[in-house]
Amino acid sequence: MILLQIVLCIFASKYFKMKHLLIGILLLAFSLGFSQSKTTEKPKETAGKDAAPKKAPKAAFNQYRIITLQRDTTYVDTSLTIKKEYEYNYLRKDIFGLLPFANEGQTYTVLDYGLKHFNAFPEIGFSGKQFNYMGVNDIKYYSVATPVTELYFKTVMEQGQSLDALITLNTSERFNMSIAFKGLRSLGKYINQLSSTGNFRFTSSYNTKNKRYYLNFHFTGQDFLNGENGGITTIENFESEDPAYDNRARLEVYLKDAKTFMKGKRIFFDHNFRINGTKGNNNLYLTHQFNYENKFFEYNQATVASTLESGKIYRFGDSYVLANIIDQTRYNRMYNKVGAIYENSLLGKFQFFTEDFRYNYYYNKVLILDTGVVPSSLNDQIQTVGGQYDYRKNKWNGTFMYSNSISNQSLSNFDAKLKYQLNDKNEFTFQYQMLNKIPDHTYNLFQSSFVNYNWHHNFKNEKINNFEATAKTQWLEASLQVTSLNDHLYFSNDTTTVSQQQLITPKQYDKAINYLSVKVGREFKWWKLALDNTILYQQVDQNDAILNVPKIVTRNSLYFTNYFFKKAMFLQTGFTLNYFTKFYVNDYNPVTTEAFVQNEKKVGDFPLVDFFINARIRQTRIFLKAEHFNSKMTGNNFYTAPNYPYRDFMIRFGLVWNFFQ
């Protein structure tokens, strides 16, 4: 019954107005209040006449486990801390270093280059669509003593809502399953800015009674629809602060009917079997990991010409068709990893594995152009062999992995991670990665109805050396990252004549780029007040302005906490300031959904101040925030990218609600 109510609530979030959703949440909460009322069985007869019935013991917090693919374990947490305030957003994680676009569910501007993760195998590309795409490592598995439900709700900018619902239960101690759906619909404040997204996921975990066999399985189905307006055409109207343009729908945009759509499905399982019947000091395992995934991307633009005050302009240059552009890209891949592990209680784990990676990235035609032939597809089979050593003893925890291609491709990955935990409050982590990465597919092949958006390249592999050191202590948290990039791939704007056009192409930088970042975080507490600070410093050493980042990014939160109503409610309220220095921010191209390098307009040096009031009542956390409430005080100089203004002042609210049954 509860699951049915959740599904109905999710359905309402995607297809009905907000008032219907609020009514649904209230009904859901009312009915769950009754469904969770305790029922006591009739006590069995006992020898003693006045013997009292035994109460069922309550489950401990460590019986509600959240487990990652790497076997890292956390627990279901219903507390209200400043970190929960940072994680209360569309991505459901701390987004320090990411600047969201004006509407919920759109892309993000990356302020912290250290957030980028490196993978030796090629990806599809379309990076602007990947922020909310849940990859293999984003999926969590569960083990719970009783069924657990979590509901996330948050209001959006205009005509819609954001909802994330999850239920997980163990049918036995050895088998768990979960089902979840995150849905969003938001019209946005500007013309042609609709976001409509969905992330469905199903997981299950199983192990045999003798614990010789373990299995993690998940299925995901995800889709993202975004209106792409190309930004506003006259920034002077926006910056003038004329009250006539307080209604942002009055600002003209480049594209009034363009949209992008991406969907993907994935089947994944990871399992292992211990050969020896009883676990001892020496154990031998067989492991297998399987991943099959397909993705589809479409760019749709009904009207090719953009009508501006100065006349008509073709934003992305000439096109092969006069109207109704429909560019479609398809992609599928299959990944198998088979290995054997020898485990010794004293020496650690020794793993040897082989990987088989196959992909097909394709269009429906071959283009014969004056510049050459643009093929219809890229497809390949990549095989690697590798080894991994895991050591966990006392305060040390280390993982060292190396893999290398044995097929025709040049691919290698060395990844070493070492952690030292001094005590519960102090730990130190060191990581080094040396990568020879195959380019993502959109760099090597792209087809479009726009003449200038067709290319075929054979770029060299990117060479990446990355070192990170992190310290989490009782006094502060600090991290250092040093990255060296060779043969770095990027997109650049090649427009030379019409300044309001976007003609981007992929390029490979033949010189070295060295990146340095230092991030420090510290929270100061006094009485019922707290000041939480995070400061990031970045520096890039390069001959040309290819990798552009702000030198300083900072977040500071001053807040007050206290209990009220005989400790029935815990209150958290305060201010958060976000700030970054001016820099040549990357622009955004909707045809490829890629960020590209531009060196004409700097963005930054404007404070973003939020005021929040949060409360926790039992397992319910309620959030109320006045976002960017200082926007009228500082003037309209806030952007996430050239021609893309940041969000105006707005009040948003919502909740995160956990049920334990």
XYZ file of C-alpha atoms in Angstrom:
661
model
C 0.000 0.000 0.000
C 2.792 2.406 0.913
C 4.627 1.637 -2.325
C 1.452 2.340 -4.295
C 1.091 5.697 -2.564
C 4.670 6.598 -3.363
C 4.196 5.706 -7.027
C 1.067 7.847 -7.150
C 2.934 10.720 -5.510
C 5.732 10.399 -8.072
C 3.223 10.322 -10.902
C 1.653 13.488 -9.560
C 5.024 15.200 -9.368
C 5.675 14.628 -13.051
C 2.299 15.279 -14.561
C 0.159 17.422 -12.257
C 0.241 20.866 -10.731
C 1.964 21.592 -7.433
C -1.248 22.022 -5.437
C -2.225 18.454 -6.322
C 1.199 17.240 -5.207
C 0.975 19.045 -1.856
C -2.401 17.447 -1.223
C -0.897 14.075 -2.136
C 1.982 14.512 0.298
C -0.380 15.434 3.120
C -2.548 12.391 2.418
C 0.544 10.218 2.242
C 1.837 11.518 5.556
C -1.597 11.049 7.185
C -1.961 7.478 5.976
C 1.604 6.574 6.854
C 1.015 7.838 10.344
C -1.673 5.183 10.701
C 0.292 2.514 8.862
C 3.212 2.958 11.260
C 1.126 2.755 14.439
C 2.370 -0.146 16.502
C 0.245 -3.255 16.721
C 0.934 -5.747 19.449
C 0.277 -9.414 19.160
C -1.694 -11.207 21.822
C 0.972 -12.368 24.299
C 1.517 -16.043 24.667
C 0.488 -17.612 27.956
C 3.283 -17.825 30.475
C 3.764 -19.785 33.652
C 3.546 -16.666 35.801
C 0.087 -15.210 36.183
C 1.280 -11.601 36.109
C 4.164 -12.074 33.665
C 4.545 -9.046 31.375
C 4.847 -9.564 27.600
C 8.293 -9.074 26.105
C 8.789 -6.039 23.882
C 10.393 -6.523 20.486
C 13.862 -4.932 20.518
C 14.363 -1.855 18.366
C 16.766 -2.080 15.453
C 20.095 -0.285 15.935
C 21.179 2.490 13.558
C 23.980 0.309 12.138
C 21.355 -2.138 10.870
C 20.309 0.423 8.241
C 23.278 0.318 5.898
C 23.965 2.117 2.608
C 26.679 0.348 0.618
C 28.611 1.512 -2.434
C 29.963 -0.668 -5.197
C 33.401 -0.421 -3.551
C 31.875 -1.834 -0.306
C 32.153 1.460 1.569
C 29.362 1.590 4.136
C 27.410 4.468 5.666
C 24.121 4.488 7.545
C 20.702 6.046 7.045
C 21.050 9.430 8.715
C 18.083 11.594 9.721
C 20.096 14.275 11.520
C 20.073 17.928 10.454
C 23.541 19.391 9.960
C 24.982 22.104 7.750
C 26.068 19.380 5.324
C 22.424 18.347 4.918
C 21.678 21.950 3.970
C 24.407 21.797 1.290
C 23.062 18.499 -0.064
C 19.465 19.648 -0.316
C 19.422 20.248 -4.087
C 18.532 18.602 -7.359
C 21.697 16.481 -7.484
C 21.286 15.393 -3.828
C 24.935 16.101 -3.067
C 27.179 18.992 -2.063
C 27.622 21.096 -5.214
C 30.437 23.353 -3.995
C 32.402 24.094 -7.176
C 29.334 23.861 -9.451
C 27.219 26.843 -10.497
C 23.711 25.858 -11.670
C 22.023 27.491 -14.632
C 18.869 29.557 -14.107
C 16.370 26.698 -14.205
C 16.457 23.532 -12.143
C 17.513 20.484 -14.139
C 19.731 22.317 -16.613
C 23.489 22.049 -16.914
C 26.138 23.494 -14.559
C 29.196 25.685 -14.909
C 32.246 23.989 -13.396
C 34.163 26.280 -11.050
C 36.303 23.548 -9.452
C 38.240 21.576 -12.077
C 39.204 19.098 -9.357
C 35.676 17.679 -9.503
C 36.477 16.056 -12.846
C 36.989 12.285 -12.714
C 39.165 10.490 -15.246
C 38.379 7.174 -16.958
C 40.654 5.460 -19.463
C 37.769 4.101 -21.555
C 35.980 6.464 -23.959
C 32.605 7.940 -23.032
C 29.835 9.196 -25.311
C 30.457 12.891 -24.555
C 27.584 15.432 -24.338
C 29.019 16.443 -20.975
C 26.288 19.000 -20.258
C 23.831 16.118 -19.923
C 25.971 14.046 -17.556
C 25.646 16.010 -14.296
C 22.410 14.290 -13.289
C 23.035 11.058 -15.191
C 23.556 8.392 -12.540
C 26.552 6.247 -13.411
C 27.537 2.864 -12.044
C 29.337 4.348 -9.041
C 26.391 6.632 -8.196
C 24.054 3.737 -7.436
C 23.756 2.703 -3.783
C 22.795 -0.673 -2.351
C 21.079 -1.270 0.971
C 20.711 -3.642 3.894
C 17.995 -2.665 6.368
C 16.443 -4.298 9.425
C 12.965 -2.969 8.551
C 11.551 -1.298 5.426
C 12.787 2.253 4.911
C 11.159 4.965 2.829
C 12.646 8.335 1.931
C 10.741 11.171 0.283
C 12.434 14.304 -1.054
C 10.358 17.250 -2.222
C 11.366 20.747 -3.296
C 9.615 23.556 -5.103
C 11.059 24.825 -8.386
C 11.169 28.064 -10.350
C 7.844 27.935 -12.165
C 5.024 25.433 -12.767
C 6.407 22.201 -11.434
C 8.187 20.456 -8.598
C 11.113 18.191 -7.812
C 10.542 14.847 -6.109
C 12.755 11.899 -5.238
C 11.171 8.823 -3.629
C 12.893 5.635 -2.501
C 11.787 2.502 -0.684
C 14.081 -0.336 0.336
C 13.444 -3.521 2.275
C 15.030 -6.832 3.135
C 12.832 -9.856 2.514
C 15.395 -11.738 4.553
C 18.739 -10.935 6.111
C 20.404 -12.022 2.864
C 18.230 -10.363 0.192
C 17.502 -6.663 -0.258
C 15.781 -4.715 -2.985
C 15.071 -1.039 -3.518
C 13.073 0.971 -6.003
C 13.406 4.716 -6.511
C 12.401 7.470 -8.893
C 13.525 11.082 -9.110
C 11.276 13.310 -11.184
C 11.477 16.990 -12.072
C 9.375 19.431 -14.010
C 10.146 23.152 -14.031
C 9.083 25.689 -16.641
C 11.697 28.270 -15.651
C 11.586 32.064 -15.662
C 12.931 32.633 -19.179
C 11.518 31.743 -22.586
C 12.057 28.129 -23.714
C 13.682 26.850 -20.555
C 11.544 23.842 -19.618
C 13.217 20.989 -17.710
C 11.497 17.608 -17.485
C 13.640 14.744 -16.197
C 13.320 11.313 -14.640
C 15.749 8.904 -12.970
C 14.361 5.434 -12.269
C 16.523 2.878 -10.493
C 16.008 -0.601 -9.104
C 18.626 -2.432 -7.052
C 18.946 -5.781 -5.348
C 21.619 -7.428 -3.226
C 21.921 -11.087 -2.310
C 24.300 -13.454 -0.565
C 24.056 -17.149 0.190
C 23.611 -18.459 3.704
C 27.212 -19.634 3.923
C 28.356 -16.256 2.471
C 30.257 -17.833 -0.402
C 28.365 -15.915 -3.089
C 27.531 -12.185 -3.228
C 25.564 -10.308 -5.883
C 24.758 -6.642 -6.494
C 22.382 -5.840 -9.341
C 20.783 -2.659 -10.630
C 18.698 -1.369 -13.520
C 18.374 2.313 -14.422
C 16.183 4.157 -16.877
C 16.877 7.877 -17.216
C 15.638 10.679 -19.469
C 16.319 14.426 -19.646
C 14.367 16.930 -21.717
C 15.515 20.572 -21.757
C 14.395 23.616 -23.638
C 17.515 25.289 -25.055
C 17.114 29.048 -25.523
C 20.768 29.804 -26.310
C 20.878 32.647 -23.786
C 19.465 36.171 -23.892
C 20.177 38.299 -26.963
C 20.487 41.752 -25.371
C 22.329 41.714 -22.065
C 21.903 45.497 -21.826
C 18.174 44.982 -21.167
C 18.988 42.558 -18.376
C 21.672 44.736 -16.804
C 19.652 47.953 -17.054
C 17.476 46.843 -14.110
C 14.477 48.286 -15.914
C 11.378 47.046 -14.002
C 9.806 46.142 -17.332
C 12.273 43.254 -17.573
C 11.708 41.948 -14.047
C 9.439 39.543 -15.838
C 12.266 37.539 -17.389
C 9.996 36.169 -20.098
C 10.169 39.624 -21.723
C 13.877 39.206 -22.440
C 14.500 37.974 -25.961
C 16.443 34.740 -26.434
C 18.268 33.250 -29.403
C 16.225 30.047 -29.659
C 12.508 29.848 -28.953
C 11.769 26.281 -29.992
C 15.033 24.339 -29.652
C 15.280 21.428 -27.236
C 17.588 18.571 -26.324
C 16.627 15.109 -25.178
C 18.772 12.325 -23.770
C 17.705 8.946 -22.468
C 19.615 5.913 -21.319
C 19.072 2.436 -19.902
C 21.553 0.254 -18.058
C 21.712 -3.285 -16.691
C 24.540 -3.935 -14.266
C 25.598 -6.697 -11.921
C 28.687 -7.396 -9.863
C 29.126 -10.775 -8.191
C 31.808 -12.970 -6.659
C 32.129 -16.559 -5.473
C 34.491 -17.965 -2.858
C 35.928 -21.287 -4.003
C 36.898 -22.643 -0.592
C 33.849 -23.714 1.388
C 34.834 -22.114 4.701
C 36.411 -18.708 4.974
C 39.860 -18.907 6.541
C 43.225 -17.219 6.511
C 43.607 -18.015 2.798
C 40.707 -17.597 0.380
C 40.242 -17.741 -3.377
C 37.461 -15.868 -5.177
C 36.159 -15.651 -8.717
C 34.698 -12.260 -9.695
C 32.629 -10.973 -12.601
C 31.219 -7.554 -13.434
C 28.827 -6.877 -16.319
C 27.493 -3.578 -17.667
C 25.293 -3.094 -20.709
C 24.127 0.434 -21.481
C 22.541 2.315 -24.352
C 22.035 6.050 -24.775
C 20.166 8.231 -27.226
C 20.620 11.978 -27.788
C 18.550 14.318 -29.938
C 18.850 18.003 -30.750
C 15.633 19.432 -32.166
C 15.169 22.953 -33.584
C 12.061 23.710 -35.618
C 12.977 27.281 -36.651
C 16.529 27.679 -37.934
C 16.763 31.487 -38.103
C 16.765 33.571 -34.907
C 14.934 36.892 -35.106
C 16.765 39.684 -33.274
C 16.302 43.444 -33.096
C 19.084 43.810 -35.653
C 17.506 41.270 -37.997
C 17.718 37.553 -38.571
C 20.756 35.548 -37.575
C 21.707 31.919 -37.957
C 23.076 31.157 -34.502
C 24.966 28.005 -35.524
C 25.782 28.972 -39.099
C 24.416 27.557 -42.335
C 22.294 24.421 -42.320
C 21.462 21.713 -44.851
C 17.734 22.078 -44.158
C 15.551 25.166 -43.928
C 13.536 24.037 -40.895
C 12.847 21.171 -38.482
C 16.384 20.181 -37.568
C 16.456 16.785 -35.870
C 19.967 15.553 -35.069
C 20.126 12.116 -33.452
C 23.057 10.243 -31.938
C 22.941 6.658 -30.701
C 25.334 4.779 -28.491
C 25.577 1.406 -26.804
C 28.328 -0.380 -24.964
C 28.974 -3.646 -23.177
C 31.579 -4.156 -20.466
C 32.768 -7.403 -18.886
C 35.386 -7.769 -16.185
C 36.443 -11.246 -15.061
C 38.979 -11.818 -12.330
C 40.348 -13.995 -9.561
C 41.269 -12.852 -6.050
C 43.663 -14.479 -3.608
C 43.064 -13.217 -0.077
C 45.485 -13.706 2.791
C 44.586 -12.467 6.274
C 48.117 -11.158 6.761
C 49.179 -10.011 3.277
C 45.890 -8.648 1.898
C 44.135 -9.246 -1.453
C 45.787 -9.943 -4.802
C 43.492 -9.630 -7.809
C 44.167 -10.403 -11.470
C 41.559 -9.463 -14.059
C 40.796 -9.003 -17.724
C 38.386 -6.465 -19.193
C 36.417 -6.529 -22.435
C 34.905 -3.207 -23.540
C 32.834 -2.926 -26.736
C 31.012 0.120 -28.017
C 29.064 1.375 -31.016
C 28.556 5.128 -31.448
C 26.604 5.810 -34.622
C 24.442 7.940 -36.910
C 22.191 6.908 -39.809
C 24.259 8.271 -42.699
C 27.722 8.796 -44.197
C 28.604 12.373 -45.206
C 30.838 13.057 -48.208
C 32.013 16.660 -47.840
C 34.606 18.840 -49.541
C 36.699 18.534 -46.378
C 36.531 14.739 -46.429
C 34.301 11.838 -45.489
C 32.448 11.833 -42.170
C 31.651 8.180 -41.393
C 28.424 7.010 -39.828
C 29.899 5.306 -36.777
C 32.721 4.622 -34.382
C 32.945 1.123 -32.968
C 35.689 -0.895 -31.385
C 36.595 -3.721 -29.036
C 39.115 -3.059 -26.285
C 40.666 -5.756 -24.130
C 42.869 -5.099 -21.126
C 44.596 -7.126 -18.444
C 45.470 -5.844 -15.031
C 46.061 -6.453 -11.380
C 45.007 -4.932 -8.098
C 46.384 -5.178 -4.594
C 44.291 -4.294 -1.527
C 45.797 -4.002 1.910
C 43.834 -3.328 5.097
C 45.617 -3.668 8.372
C 45.121 -1.715 11.564
C 45.254 1.974 10.594
C 46.332 1.453 6.967
C 44.099 0.949 3.967
C 45.579 0.862 0.480
C 44.524 -0.022 -3.073
C 46.947 -0.226 -6.003
C 45.640 -0.988 -9.492
C 47.214 -1.177 -12.951
C 45.621 -2.121 -16.271
C 46.926 -2.048 -19.823
C 45.422 -2.739 -23.217
C 46.323 -5.997 -24.987
C 44.350 -5.075 -28.124
C 45.329 -2.564 -30.813
C 44.476 0.544 -28.765
C 46.907 2.412 -26.580
C 45.284 2.538 -23.163
C 46.636 2.251 -19.629
C 45.622 3.207 -16.112
C 47.633 3.199 -12.898
C 45.714 4.189 -9.784
C 47.134 4.067 -6.261
C 45.273 5.108 -3.112
C 46.547 4.952 0.448
C 44.648 5.931 3.594
C 45.963 6.234 7.129
C 43.415 6.583 9.928
C 45.084 7.880 13.055
C 41.857 7.697 15.067
C 38.124 8.327 14.644
C 38.668 12.058 14.095
C 41.848 12.144 12.006
C 42.620 10.448 8.701
C 44.927 11.131 5.762
C 44.496 10.001 2.148
C 46.943 10.020 -0.754
C 46.055 9.158 -4.345
C 48.008 9.112 -7.583
C 46.632 8.317 -11.041
C 48.527 8.041 -14.323
C 46.182 7.697 -17.255
C 46.429 7.168 -20.996
C 42.851 7.964 -22.000
C 41.018 7.327 -25.268
C 39.109 10.479 -26.398
C 35.387 10.737 -25.823
C 33.358 10.133 -28.964
C 31.998 13.636 -29.606
C 35.576 14.841 -30.126
C 36.263 12.299 -32.872
C 32.899 12.150 -34.636
C 29.865 14.395 -34.838
C 27.086 14.851 -37.382
C 24.488 17.580 -37.581
C 22.188 19.400 -39.978
C 24.343 22.466 -39.311
C 27.128 22.618 -41.889
C 29.890 23.557 -39.458
C 28.960 20.846 -36.947
C 30.214 17.855 -38.892
C 33.666 16.465 -38.193
C 35.730 13.327 -38.058
C 39.093 13.264 -36.263
C 41.565 10.745 -35.003
C 42.877 12.548 -31.930
C 45.691 11.190 -29.841
C 45.055 9.832 -26.379
C 45.017 12.288 -23.496
C 47.827 11.780 -20.963
C 46.880 12.675 -17.408
C 48.907 12.605 -14.213
C 46.908 13.439 -11.107
C 48.015 13.572 -7.468
C 45.696 14.269 -4.531
C 46.300 14.493 -0.795
C 43.471 14.926 1.695
C 43.502 15.451 5.445
C 40.338 15.168 7.535
C 41.186 16.154 11.072
C 39.396 17.340 14.180
C 40.641 20.857 13.434
C 40.077 21.247 9.680
C 39.718 19.514 6.339
C 42.289 20.243 3.648
C 43.111 18.868 0.220
C 45.817 19.411 -2.361
C 45.540 18.452 -6.029
C 48.233 18.663 -8.701
C 47.304 17.632 -12.247
C 49.374 17.539 -15.419
C 47.503 17.378 -18.739
C 49.092 16.534 -22.080
C 47.263 16.372 -25.431
C 44.263 17.938 -23.682
C 41.025 17.930 -25.682
C 38.614 20.869 -25.612
C 36.050 22.771 -27.695
C 36.730 26.277 -28.998
C 34.622 28.964 -30.653
C 35.780 29.454 -34.260
C 33.459 32.339 -35.101
C 35.386 35.046 -36.959
C 32.799 37.271 -38.664
C 29.395 37.360 -36.958
C 29.907 37.829 -33.224
C 26.480 36.452 -32.354
C 27.174 33.106 -33.993
C 28.489 29.980 -32.261
C 30.658 27.793 -34.459
C 32.546 25.399 -32.213
C 34.976 22.629 -33.094
C 37.056 20.180 -31.060
C 40.797 20.737 -30.743
C 43.782 19.098 -29.112
C 46.303 21.197 -27.230
C 49.859 20.112 -28.006
C 51.447 21.709 -24.932
C 51.336 20.800 -21.262
C 48.772 22.225 -18.831
C 49.566 22.122 -15.118
C 46.775 22.601 -12.610
C 47.064 23.212 -8.861
C 44.307 23.498 -6.280
C 44.237 23.829 -2.504
C 40.957 23.522 -0.621
C 40.536 24.157 3.101
C 37.427 23.780 5.232
C 36.895 24.622 8.882
C 33.882 25.086 11.105
C 34.017 27.297 14.195
C 31.435 26.821 16.931
C 30.570 29.049 19.853
C 27.497 28.729 22.028
C 24.652 27.993 19.586
C 26.340 29.745 16.684
C 28.555 28.203 14.022
C 30.606 29.529 11.106
C 31.366 26.980 8.395
C 33.989 27.956 5.804
C 35.243 26.344 2.608
C 37.871 28.102 0.489
C 39.316 26.862 -2.800
C 42.424 28.295 -4.463
C 43.271 27.302 -8.066
C 46.186 28.103 -10.352
C 46.868 27.003 -13.931
C 50.246 27.052 -15.679
C 49.744 27.082 -19.474
C 51.009 28.944 -22.539
C 47.506 29.643 -23.863
C 44.217 30.243 -22.065
C 42.728 26.786 -22.549
C 41.841 25.652 -19.042
C 40.167 28.639 -17.373
C 39.158 28.527 -13.698
C 38.510 31.153 -11.006
C 41.426 31.653 -8.626
C 39.238 31.810 -5.531
C 35.968 30.027 -4.796
C 34.515 30.363 -1.321
C 31.462 29.366 0.689
C 30.777 30.706 4.185
C 27.780 29.853 6.343
C 26.888 31.605 9.587
C 24.021 29.875 11.357
C 22.237 29.354 14.658
C 20.928 26.050 16.050
C 18.729 25.213 19.024
C 16.013 22.896 20.306
C 12.428 24.100 20.816
C 9.135 22.742 22.154
C 10.720 20.508 24.793
C 13.285 19.328 22.243
C 10.572 18.136 19.865
C 11.977 20.378 17.125
C 15.570 21.139 16.188
C 15.993 24.465 14.374
C 18.807 25.579 12.070
C 18.812 29.059 10.536
C 21.405 31.367 9.019
C 23.062 32.776 5.919
C 25.288 31.223 3.244
C 27.601 33.323 1.068
C 28.990 31.909 -2.191
C 31.594 33.844 -4.159
C 34.140 33.332 -6.937
C 36.588 35.680 -8.617
C 36.205 36.842 -12.207
C 37.519 34.605 -14.972
C 36.878 33.675 -18.599
C 34.109 31.194 -17.920
C 33.388 28.513 -20.508
C 30.350 29.168 -22.678
C 27.652 26.594 -23.397
C 26.648 25.169 -26.769
C 23.223 23.439 -26.916
C 23.822 21.543 -30.194
C 26.544 19.445 -28.561
C 25.622 20.258 -24.909
C 29.320 20.912 -24.401
C 31.133 23.754 -22.659
C 33.623 25.531 -24.902
C 36.511 27.919 -24.288
C 35.911 31.635 -24.800
C 38.207 34.553 -23.994
C 35.952 37.547 -24.559
C 33.788 37.925 -21.454
C 34.697 37.445 -17.799
C 32.121 36.277 -15.284
C 32.238 36.377 -11.490
C 32.985 38.749 -8.621
C 29.371 38.859 -7.449
C 28.225 37.540 -4.047
C 25.398 35.013 -3.819
C 23.718 35.178 -0.413
C 21.036 32.719 0.719
C 18.979 32.842 3.901
C 17.681 29.527 5.221
C 15.464 28.202 8.004
C 15.570 24.430 8.459
C 13.922 22.251 11.081
C 13.913 18.598 12.092
C 10.889 16.979 13.711
C 11.591 13.318 14.429
C 12.634 11.846 11.031
C 11.392 14.815 9.002
C 13.667 17.634 7.854
C 11.942 20.772 6.580
C 13.829 23.289 4.433
C 12.952 26.900 3.639
C 15.361 29.103 1.708
C 15.420 32.612 0.278
C 17.862 32.067 -2.597
C 20.057 34.911 -3.837
C 18.040 37.407 -1.821
C 20.737 40.068 -2.357
C 20.217 40.140 -6.149
C 18.415 43.496 -6.063
C 21.172 45.059 -3.957
C 24.146 44.139 -6.149
C 22.688 44.818 -9.598
C 22.120 42.513 -12.546
C 25.692 41.455 -13.180
C 25.309 37.785 -12.268
C 25.867 35.139 -14.940
C 26.618 31.430 -15.120
C 27.937 31.758 -18.681
C 27.997 34.552 -21.284
C 24.369 35.416 -22.147
C 23.072 33.072 -19.421
C 22.001 34.993 -16.278
C 22.128 33.312 -12.887
C 18.985 32.817 -10.801
C 17.050 35.756 -9.390
C 15.799 36.009 -5.835
C 13.190 33.378 -5.042
C 11.819 31.539 -2.023
C 11.825 27.748 -2.164
C 10.842 25.134 0.362
C 10.559 21.394 0.756
C 11.331 18.432 2.954
C 13.156 15.126 3.322
C 11.057 12.528 5.140
C 12.232 9.103 6.336
C 9.945 6.321 7.495
C 11.133 3.268 9.431
C 8.559 0.504 9.676
